[in-house]
Short mmCIF file of C-alpha atoms and ligand atoms in Angstrom, two decimals:
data_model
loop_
_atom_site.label_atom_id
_atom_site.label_comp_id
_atom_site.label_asym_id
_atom_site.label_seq_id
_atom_site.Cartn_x
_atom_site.Cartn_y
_atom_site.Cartn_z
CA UNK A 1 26.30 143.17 -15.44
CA UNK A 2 25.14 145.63 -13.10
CA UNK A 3 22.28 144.06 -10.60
CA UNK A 4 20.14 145.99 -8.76
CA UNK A 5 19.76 145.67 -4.77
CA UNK A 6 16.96 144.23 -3.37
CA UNK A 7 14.04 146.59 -2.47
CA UNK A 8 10.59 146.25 -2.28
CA UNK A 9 8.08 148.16 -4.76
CA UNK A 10 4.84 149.19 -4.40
CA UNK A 11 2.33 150.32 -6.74
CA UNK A 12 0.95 153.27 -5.83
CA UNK A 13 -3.19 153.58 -6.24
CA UNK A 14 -3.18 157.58 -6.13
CA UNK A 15 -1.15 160.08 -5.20
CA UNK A 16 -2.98 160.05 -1.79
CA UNK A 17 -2.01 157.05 -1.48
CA UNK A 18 1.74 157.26 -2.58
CA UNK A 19 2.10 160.03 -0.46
CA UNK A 20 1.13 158.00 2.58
CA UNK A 21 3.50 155.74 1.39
CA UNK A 22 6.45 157.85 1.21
CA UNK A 23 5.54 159.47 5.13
CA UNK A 24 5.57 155.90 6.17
CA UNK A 25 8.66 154.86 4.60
CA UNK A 26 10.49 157.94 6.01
CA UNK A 27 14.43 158.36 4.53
CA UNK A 28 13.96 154.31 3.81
CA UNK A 29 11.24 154.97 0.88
CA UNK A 30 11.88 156.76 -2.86
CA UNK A 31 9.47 157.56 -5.57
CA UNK A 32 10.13 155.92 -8.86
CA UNK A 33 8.15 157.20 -12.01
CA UNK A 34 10.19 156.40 -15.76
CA UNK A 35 13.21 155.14 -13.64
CA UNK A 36 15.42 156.14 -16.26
CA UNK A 37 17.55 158.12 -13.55
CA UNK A 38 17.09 156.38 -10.16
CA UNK A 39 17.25 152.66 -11.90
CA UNK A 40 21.11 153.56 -13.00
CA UNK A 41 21.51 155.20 -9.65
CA UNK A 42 20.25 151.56 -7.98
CA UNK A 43 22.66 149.55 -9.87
CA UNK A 44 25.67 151.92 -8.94
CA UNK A 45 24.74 152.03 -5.58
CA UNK A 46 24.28 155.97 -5.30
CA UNK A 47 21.27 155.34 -3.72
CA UNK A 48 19.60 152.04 -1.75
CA UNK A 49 16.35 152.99 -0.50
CA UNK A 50 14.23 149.70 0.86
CA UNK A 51 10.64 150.80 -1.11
CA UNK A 52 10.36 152.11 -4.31
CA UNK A 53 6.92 153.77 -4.78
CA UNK A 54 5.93 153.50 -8.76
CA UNK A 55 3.74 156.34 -9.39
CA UNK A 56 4.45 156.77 -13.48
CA UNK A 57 1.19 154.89 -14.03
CA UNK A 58 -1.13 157.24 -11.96
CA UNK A 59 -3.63 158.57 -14.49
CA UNK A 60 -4.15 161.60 -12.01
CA UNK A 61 -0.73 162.43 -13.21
CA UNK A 62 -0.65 161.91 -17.24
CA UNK A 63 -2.83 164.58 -18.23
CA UNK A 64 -1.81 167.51 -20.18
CA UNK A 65 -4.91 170.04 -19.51
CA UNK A 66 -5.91 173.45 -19.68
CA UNK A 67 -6.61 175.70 -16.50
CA UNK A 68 -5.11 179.03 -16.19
CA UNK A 69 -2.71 178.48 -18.65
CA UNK A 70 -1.34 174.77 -19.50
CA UNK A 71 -1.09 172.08 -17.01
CA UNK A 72 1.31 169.25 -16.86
CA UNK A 73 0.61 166.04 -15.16
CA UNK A 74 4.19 165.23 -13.09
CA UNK A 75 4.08 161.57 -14.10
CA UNK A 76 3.64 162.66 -18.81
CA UNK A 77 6.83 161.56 -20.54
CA UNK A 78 8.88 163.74 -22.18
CA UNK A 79 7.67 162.72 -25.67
CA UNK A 80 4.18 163.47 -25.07
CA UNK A 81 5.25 166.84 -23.76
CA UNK A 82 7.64 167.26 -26.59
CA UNK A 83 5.12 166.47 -29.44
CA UNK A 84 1.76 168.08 -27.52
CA UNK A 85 0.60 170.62 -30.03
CA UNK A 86 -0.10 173.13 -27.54
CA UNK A 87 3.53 173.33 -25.70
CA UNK A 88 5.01 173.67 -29.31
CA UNK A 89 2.69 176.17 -30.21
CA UNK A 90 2.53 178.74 -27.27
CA UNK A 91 5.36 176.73 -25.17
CA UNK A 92 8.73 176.12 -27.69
CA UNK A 93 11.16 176.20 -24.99
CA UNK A 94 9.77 173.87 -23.11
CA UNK A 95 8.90 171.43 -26.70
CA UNK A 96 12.53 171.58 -27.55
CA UNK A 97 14.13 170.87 -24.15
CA UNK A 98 12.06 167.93 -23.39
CA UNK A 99 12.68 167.15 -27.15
CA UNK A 100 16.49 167.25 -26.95
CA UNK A 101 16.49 164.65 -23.61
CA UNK A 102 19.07 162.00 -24.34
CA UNK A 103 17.47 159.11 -26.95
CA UNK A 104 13.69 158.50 -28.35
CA UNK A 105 13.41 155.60 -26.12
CA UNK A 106 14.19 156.90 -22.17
CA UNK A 107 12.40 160.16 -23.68
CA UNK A 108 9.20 157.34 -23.91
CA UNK A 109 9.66 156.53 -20.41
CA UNK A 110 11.18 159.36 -18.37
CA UNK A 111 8.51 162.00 -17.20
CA UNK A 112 8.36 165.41 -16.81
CA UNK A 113 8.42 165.08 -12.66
CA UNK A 114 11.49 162.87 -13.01
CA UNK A 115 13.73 165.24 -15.11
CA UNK A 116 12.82 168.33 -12.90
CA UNK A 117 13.77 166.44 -9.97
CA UNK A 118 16.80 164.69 -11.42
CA UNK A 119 19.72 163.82 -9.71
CA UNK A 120 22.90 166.72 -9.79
CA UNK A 121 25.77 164.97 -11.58
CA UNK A 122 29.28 164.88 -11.72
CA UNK A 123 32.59 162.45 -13.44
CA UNK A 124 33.28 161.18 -9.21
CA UNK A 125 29.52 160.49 -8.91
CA UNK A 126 28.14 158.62 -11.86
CA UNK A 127 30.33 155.83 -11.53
CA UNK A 128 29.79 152.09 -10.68
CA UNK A 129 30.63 151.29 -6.49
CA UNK A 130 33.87 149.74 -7.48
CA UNK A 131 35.50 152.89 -9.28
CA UNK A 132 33.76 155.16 -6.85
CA UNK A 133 35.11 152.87 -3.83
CA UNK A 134 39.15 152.88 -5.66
CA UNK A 135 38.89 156.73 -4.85
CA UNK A 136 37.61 156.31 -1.18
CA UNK A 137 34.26 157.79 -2.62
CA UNK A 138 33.01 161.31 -1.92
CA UNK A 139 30.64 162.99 0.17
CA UNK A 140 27.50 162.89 -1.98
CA UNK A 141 27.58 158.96 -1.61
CA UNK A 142 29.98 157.57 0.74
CA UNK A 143 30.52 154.03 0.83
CA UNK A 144 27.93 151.30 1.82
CA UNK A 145 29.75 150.84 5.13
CA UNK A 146 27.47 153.94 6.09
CA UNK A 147 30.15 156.49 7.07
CA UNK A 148 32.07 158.27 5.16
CA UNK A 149 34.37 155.94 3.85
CA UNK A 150 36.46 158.15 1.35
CA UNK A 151 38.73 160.78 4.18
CA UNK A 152 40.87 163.33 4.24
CA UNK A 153 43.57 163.36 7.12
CA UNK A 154 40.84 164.62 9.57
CA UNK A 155 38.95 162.41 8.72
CA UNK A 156 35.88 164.57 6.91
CA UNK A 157 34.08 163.48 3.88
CA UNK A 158 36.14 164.97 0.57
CA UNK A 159 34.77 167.08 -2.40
CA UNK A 160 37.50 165.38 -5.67
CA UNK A 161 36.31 168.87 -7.52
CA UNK A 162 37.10 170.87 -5.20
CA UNK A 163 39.34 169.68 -2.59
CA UNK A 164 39.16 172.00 0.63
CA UNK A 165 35.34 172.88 -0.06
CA UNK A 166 32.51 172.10 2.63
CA UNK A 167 30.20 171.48 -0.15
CA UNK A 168 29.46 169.27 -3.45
CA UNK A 169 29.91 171.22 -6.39
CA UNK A 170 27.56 168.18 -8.58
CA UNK A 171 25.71 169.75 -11.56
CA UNK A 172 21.72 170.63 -12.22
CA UNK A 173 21.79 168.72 -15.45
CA UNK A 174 17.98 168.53 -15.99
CA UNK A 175 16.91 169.97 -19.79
CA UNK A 176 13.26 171.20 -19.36
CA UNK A 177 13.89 173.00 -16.21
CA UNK A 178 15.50 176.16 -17.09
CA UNK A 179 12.55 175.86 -20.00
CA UNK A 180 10.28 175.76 -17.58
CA UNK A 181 11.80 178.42 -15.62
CA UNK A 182 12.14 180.84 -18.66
CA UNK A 183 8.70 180.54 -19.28
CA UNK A 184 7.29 181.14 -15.69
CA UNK A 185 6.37 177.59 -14.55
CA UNK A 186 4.80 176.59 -10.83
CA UNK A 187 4.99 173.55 -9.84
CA UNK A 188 2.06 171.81 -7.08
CA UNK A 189 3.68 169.83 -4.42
CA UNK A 190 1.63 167.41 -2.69
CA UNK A 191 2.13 165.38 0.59
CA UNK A 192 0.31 163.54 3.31
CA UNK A 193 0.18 167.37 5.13
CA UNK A 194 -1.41 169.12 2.40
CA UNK A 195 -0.20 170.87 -1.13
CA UNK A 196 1.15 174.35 -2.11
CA UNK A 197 2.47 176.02 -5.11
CA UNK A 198 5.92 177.53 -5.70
CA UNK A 199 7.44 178.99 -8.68
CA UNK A 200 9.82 176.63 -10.04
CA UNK A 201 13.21 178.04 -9.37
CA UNK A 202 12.44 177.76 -5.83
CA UNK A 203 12.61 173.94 -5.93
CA UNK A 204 16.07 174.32 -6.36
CA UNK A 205 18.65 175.03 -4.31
CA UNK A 206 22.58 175.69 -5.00
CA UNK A 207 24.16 172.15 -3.06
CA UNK A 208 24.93 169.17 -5.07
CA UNK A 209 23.38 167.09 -2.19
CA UNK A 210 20.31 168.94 -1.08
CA UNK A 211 19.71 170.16 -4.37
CA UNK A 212 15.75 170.54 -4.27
CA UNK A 213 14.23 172.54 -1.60
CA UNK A 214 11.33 170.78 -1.36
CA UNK A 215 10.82 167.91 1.36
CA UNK A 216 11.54 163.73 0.97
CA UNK A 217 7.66 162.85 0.82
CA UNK A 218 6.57 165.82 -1.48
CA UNK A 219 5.24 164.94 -4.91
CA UNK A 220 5.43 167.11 -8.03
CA UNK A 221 2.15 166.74 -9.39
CA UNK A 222 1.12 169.04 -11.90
CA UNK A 223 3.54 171.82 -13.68
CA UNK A 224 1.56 174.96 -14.57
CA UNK A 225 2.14 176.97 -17.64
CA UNK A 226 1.16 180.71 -17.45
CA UNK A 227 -1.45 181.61 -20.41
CA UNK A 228 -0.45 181.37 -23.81
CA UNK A 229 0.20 184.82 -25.07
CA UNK A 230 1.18 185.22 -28.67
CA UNK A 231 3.53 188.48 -27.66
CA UNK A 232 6.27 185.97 -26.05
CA UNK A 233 8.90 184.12 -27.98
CA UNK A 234 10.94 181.27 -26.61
CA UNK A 235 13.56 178.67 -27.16
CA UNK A 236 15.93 176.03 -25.95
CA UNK A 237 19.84 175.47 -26.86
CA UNK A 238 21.45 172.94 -25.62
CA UNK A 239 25.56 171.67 -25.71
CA UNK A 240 26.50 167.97 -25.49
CA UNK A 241 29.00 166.14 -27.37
CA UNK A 242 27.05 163.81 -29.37
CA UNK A 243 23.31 165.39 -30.45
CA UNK A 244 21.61 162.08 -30.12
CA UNK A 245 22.29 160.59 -26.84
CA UNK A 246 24.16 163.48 -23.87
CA UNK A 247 23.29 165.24 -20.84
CA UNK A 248 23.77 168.94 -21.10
CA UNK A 249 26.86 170.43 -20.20
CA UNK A 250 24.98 173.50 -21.17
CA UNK A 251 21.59 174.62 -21.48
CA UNK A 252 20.15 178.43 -22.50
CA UNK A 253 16.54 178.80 -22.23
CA UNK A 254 14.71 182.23 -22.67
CA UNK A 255 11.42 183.44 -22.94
CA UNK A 256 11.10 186.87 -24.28
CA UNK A 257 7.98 189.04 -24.50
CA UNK A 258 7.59 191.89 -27.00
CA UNK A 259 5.90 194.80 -26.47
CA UNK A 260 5.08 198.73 -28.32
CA UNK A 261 8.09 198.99 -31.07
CA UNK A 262 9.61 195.73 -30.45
CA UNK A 263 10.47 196.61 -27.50
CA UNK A 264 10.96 193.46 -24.60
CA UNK A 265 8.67 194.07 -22.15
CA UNK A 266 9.44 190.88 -20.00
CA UNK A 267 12.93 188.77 -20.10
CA UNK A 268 13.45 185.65 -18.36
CA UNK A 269 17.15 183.94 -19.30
CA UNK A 270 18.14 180.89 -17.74
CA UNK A 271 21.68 178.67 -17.55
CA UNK A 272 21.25 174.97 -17.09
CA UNK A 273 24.33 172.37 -16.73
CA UNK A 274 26.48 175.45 -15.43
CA UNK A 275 25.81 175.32 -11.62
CA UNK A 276 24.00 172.88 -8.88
CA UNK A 277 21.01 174.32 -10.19
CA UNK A 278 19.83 176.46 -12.82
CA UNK A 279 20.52 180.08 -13.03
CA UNK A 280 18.30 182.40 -13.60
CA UNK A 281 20.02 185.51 -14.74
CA UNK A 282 19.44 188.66 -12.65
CA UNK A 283 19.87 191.16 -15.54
CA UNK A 284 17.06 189.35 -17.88
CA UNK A 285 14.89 192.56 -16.12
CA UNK A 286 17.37 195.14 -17.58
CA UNK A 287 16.43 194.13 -21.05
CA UNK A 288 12.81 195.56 -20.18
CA UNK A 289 12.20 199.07 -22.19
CA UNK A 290 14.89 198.16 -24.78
CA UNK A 291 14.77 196.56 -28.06
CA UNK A 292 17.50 193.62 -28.87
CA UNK A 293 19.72 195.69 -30.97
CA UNK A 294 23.69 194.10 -31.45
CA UNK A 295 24.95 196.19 -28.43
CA UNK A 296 22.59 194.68 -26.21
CA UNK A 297 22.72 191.42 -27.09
CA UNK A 298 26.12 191.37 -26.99
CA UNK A 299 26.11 193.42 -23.53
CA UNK A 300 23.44 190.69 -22.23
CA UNK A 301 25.79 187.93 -22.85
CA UNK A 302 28.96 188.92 -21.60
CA UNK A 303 26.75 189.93 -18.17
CA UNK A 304 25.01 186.25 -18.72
CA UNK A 305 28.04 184.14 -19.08
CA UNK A 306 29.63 185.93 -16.01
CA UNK A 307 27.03 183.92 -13.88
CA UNK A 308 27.75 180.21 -15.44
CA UNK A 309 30.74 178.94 -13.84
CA UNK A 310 31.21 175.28 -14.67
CA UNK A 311 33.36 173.18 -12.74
CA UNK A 312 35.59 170.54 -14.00
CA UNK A 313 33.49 167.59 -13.24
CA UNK A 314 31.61 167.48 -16.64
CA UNK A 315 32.07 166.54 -19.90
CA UNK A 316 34.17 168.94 -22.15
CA UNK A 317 36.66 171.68 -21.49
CA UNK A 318 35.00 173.91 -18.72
CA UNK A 319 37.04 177.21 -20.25
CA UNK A 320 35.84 176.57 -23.61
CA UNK A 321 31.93 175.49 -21.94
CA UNK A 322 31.77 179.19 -20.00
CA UNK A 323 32.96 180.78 -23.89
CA UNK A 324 29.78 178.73 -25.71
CA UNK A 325 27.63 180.13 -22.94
CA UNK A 326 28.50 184.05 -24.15
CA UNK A 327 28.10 182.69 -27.83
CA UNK A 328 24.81 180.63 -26.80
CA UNK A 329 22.97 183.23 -25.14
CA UNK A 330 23.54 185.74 -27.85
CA UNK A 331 22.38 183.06 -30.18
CA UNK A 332 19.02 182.92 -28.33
CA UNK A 333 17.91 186.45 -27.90
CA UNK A 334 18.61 186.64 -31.88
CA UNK A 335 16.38 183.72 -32.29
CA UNK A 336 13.72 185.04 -30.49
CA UNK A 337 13.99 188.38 -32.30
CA UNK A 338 14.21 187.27 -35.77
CA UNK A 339 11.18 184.90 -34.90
CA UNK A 340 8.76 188.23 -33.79
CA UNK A 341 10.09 190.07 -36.71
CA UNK A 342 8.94 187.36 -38.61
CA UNK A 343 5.75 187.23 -37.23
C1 FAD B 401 21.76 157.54 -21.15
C2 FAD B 401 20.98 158.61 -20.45
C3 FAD B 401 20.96 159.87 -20.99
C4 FAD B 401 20.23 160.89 -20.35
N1 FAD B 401 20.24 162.14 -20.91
C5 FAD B 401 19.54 163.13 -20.32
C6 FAD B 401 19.52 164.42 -20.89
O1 FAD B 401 20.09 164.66 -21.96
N2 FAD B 401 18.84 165.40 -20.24
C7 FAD B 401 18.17 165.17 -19.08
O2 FAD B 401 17.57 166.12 -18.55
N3 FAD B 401 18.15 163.94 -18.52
C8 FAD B 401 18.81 162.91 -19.11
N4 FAD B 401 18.78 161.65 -18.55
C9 FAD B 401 18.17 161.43 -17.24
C10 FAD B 401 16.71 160.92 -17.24
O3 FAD B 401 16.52 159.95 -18.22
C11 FAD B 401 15.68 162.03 -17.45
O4 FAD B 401 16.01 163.14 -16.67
C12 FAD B 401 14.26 161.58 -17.12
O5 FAD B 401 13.36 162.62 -17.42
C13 FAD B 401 14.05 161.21 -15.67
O6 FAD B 401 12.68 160.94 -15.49
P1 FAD B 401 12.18 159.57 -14.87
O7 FAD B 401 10.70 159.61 -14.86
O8 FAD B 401 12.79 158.40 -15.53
O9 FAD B 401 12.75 159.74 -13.38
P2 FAD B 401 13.09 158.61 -12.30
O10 FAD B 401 14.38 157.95 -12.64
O11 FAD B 401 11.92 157.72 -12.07
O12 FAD B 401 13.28 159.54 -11.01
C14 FAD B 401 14.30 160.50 -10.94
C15 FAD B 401 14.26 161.17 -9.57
O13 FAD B 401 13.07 161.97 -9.45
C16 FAD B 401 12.25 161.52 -8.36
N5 FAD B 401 10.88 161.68 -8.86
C17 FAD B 401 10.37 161.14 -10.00
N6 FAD B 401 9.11 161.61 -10.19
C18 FAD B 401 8.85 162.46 -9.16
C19 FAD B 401 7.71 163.26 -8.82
N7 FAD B 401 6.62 163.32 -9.58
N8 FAD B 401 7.78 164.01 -7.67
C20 FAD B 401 8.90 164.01 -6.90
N9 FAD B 401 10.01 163.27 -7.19
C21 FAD B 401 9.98 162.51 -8.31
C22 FAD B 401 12.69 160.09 -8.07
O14 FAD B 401 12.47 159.74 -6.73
C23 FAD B 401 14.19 160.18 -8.41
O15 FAD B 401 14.87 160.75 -7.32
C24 FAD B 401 19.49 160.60 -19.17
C25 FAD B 401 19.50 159.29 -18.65
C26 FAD B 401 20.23 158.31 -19.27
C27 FAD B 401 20.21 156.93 -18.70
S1 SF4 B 402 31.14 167.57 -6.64
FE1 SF4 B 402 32.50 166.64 -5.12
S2 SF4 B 402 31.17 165.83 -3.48
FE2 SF4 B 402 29.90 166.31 -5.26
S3 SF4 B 402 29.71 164.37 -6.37
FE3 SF4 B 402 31.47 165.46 -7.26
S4 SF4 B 402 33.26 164.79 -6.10
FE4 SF4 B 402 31.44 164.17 -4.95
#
């Protein structure tokens, strides 16, 4: 069995508080809220930080309430967010992503704040010490001697993906961001200097390593939904290879709004599982002043699945992944039109 190493835990008494915590722990110090990510992570030795700060139990951060639009306490588990009435009313993206997050039970104790801020993934990575170690590690977690155990001849950290690359190519495997995304989410980060807002794609960044832009001690405390507005159709569809339990190895979110003659009059489409982090497409803004007719779906998804380019450190064959995306994406924006024609 797996054992975790030692650390020390401490129960955060508000987010004032935890974020105190985290200044004063410096690069020694992690956040912890469902633990359904980092606890695996402990056991395999990806990370080892000396203080865990448990903040799932904050009541600050478990409410779902209105404001603007809908707000989203950082520390409310994905099956509260999955079966609020609201988010699956005016919100579907987001209800079936958080919905479709590997099994009933870690979907009762991971929160929303943990997915977004998920680890990146990869087949080198999310292995136990000793397989990791028989492959001299990697550069996302080199070995517990502290350097970079795992060489090439000059002696630099290696990349197993990709071989001569500076960089880790590890995955954005999270399921409710590119939801979130699609739908025009902010996040509020808060730390002992103060809080801001930032539109959710800007937490991420395209590294395997330094995947979130934000800083070490900043909390996600509250996701915020822009009004409900009955005009704007979205969904979720996810790949895996078994439907009860995977990660993504692909995730299409969109959020579509309709406008005079069916017309879209705003487009947001977003790749998850394809990239270090999700991909917002560029030409969801060149479906505004159309209408979703065969040609421009079909046009849309070729341009779409030109941006996912999965690597091969995922589950399932990456040529036949970047096909589904083509097929997925289509399959979306017909969704979402065939639900407003319904309407
Ligand atoms: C078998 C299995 C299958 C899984 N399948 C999926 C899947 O299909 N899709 C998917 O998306 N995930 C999946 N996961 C990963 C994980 O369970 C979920 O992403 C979950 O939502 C993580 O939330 P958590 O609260 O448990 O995070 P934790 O494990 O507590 O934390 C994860 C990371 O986020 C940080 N963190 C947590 N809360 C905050 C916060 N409020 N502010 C800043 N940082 C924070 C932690 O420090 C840590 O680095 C799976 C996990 C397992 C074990
Ligand atoms: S992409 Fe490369 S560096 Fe990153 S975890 Fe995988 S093998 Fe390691």
């Amino acid at each position: 069995m797996m054992r975790a190493p030692d650390f020390r835990y401490h129960a955060a008494r508000s987010v004032k508080d935890a974020a105190r915590a985290l200044k004063d722990g410096g690069p020694d110090a992690m956040l912890i809220a469902g633990g359904t990510d980092l606890v695996p992570n402990l056991k395999r030795r990806q990370q080892t930080p000396a203080l865990l700060i448990g903040i799932r139990h904050l009541r600050e951060l478990r409410r779902i309430r209105n404001g603007k639009g809908l707000m989203i306490g950082g520390a409310v588990r994905l099956s509260e967010v999955a079966a609020d009435r609201k988010v699956l009313r005016h919100y579907p993206a987001l209800a079936r992503a958080a919905g479709l997050v590997a099994t009933p039970q870690i979907r009762n104790m991971g929160t929303l704040g943990g997915n977004l801020c998920l680890d990146t993934r990869c087949t080198y990575y999310n292995q136990s010490y000793e397989w990791r170690q028989a492959i001299n590690f990697c550069m996302k977690a080199p070995g517990a001697t502290g350097g970079h155990a795992c060489a090439t001849p000059t002696g630099d950290a290696i990349c197993w993906v990709a071989t001569s690359s500076p960089r880790c190519w590890a995955v954005s495997s999270t399921d409710t961001a590119p939801a979130l995304i699609a739908l025009g989410a902010r996040v509020t980060l808060v730390s002992s200097d103060g809080e801001r807002d930032i539109p959710l794609e800007e937490l991420y960044a395209d590294d395997g390593m330094a995947y979130l832009t934000k800083s070490a001690d900043e909390i996600l405390t509250v996701v915020h939904l822009p009004p409900e507005d009955a005009a704007v159709r979205s969904t979720y569809w996810k790949l895996r290879r078994r439907g009860s339990f995977d990660f993504p190895v692909l995730g299409v979110a969109a959020a579509v709004r309709f406008g005079e003659g069916n017309t879209v009059s705003d487009a947001r489409v977003v790749l998850g599982a394809v990239a270090s982090h999700p991909v917002l497409v560029p030409e969801s803004a060149e479906l505004v002043g159309r209408r979703l007719t065969d040609d421009v779906v079909e046009a849309f998804a070729d341009a779409a699945a030109a941006h996912a380019k999965p690597m091969d450190n995922t589950d399932l064959a990456l040529g036949w992944r970047k096909k589904v995306a083509r097929r997925y994406v289509a399959g979306a924006l017909r969704e979402l039109k065939e639900a407003h024609a319904a309407k």
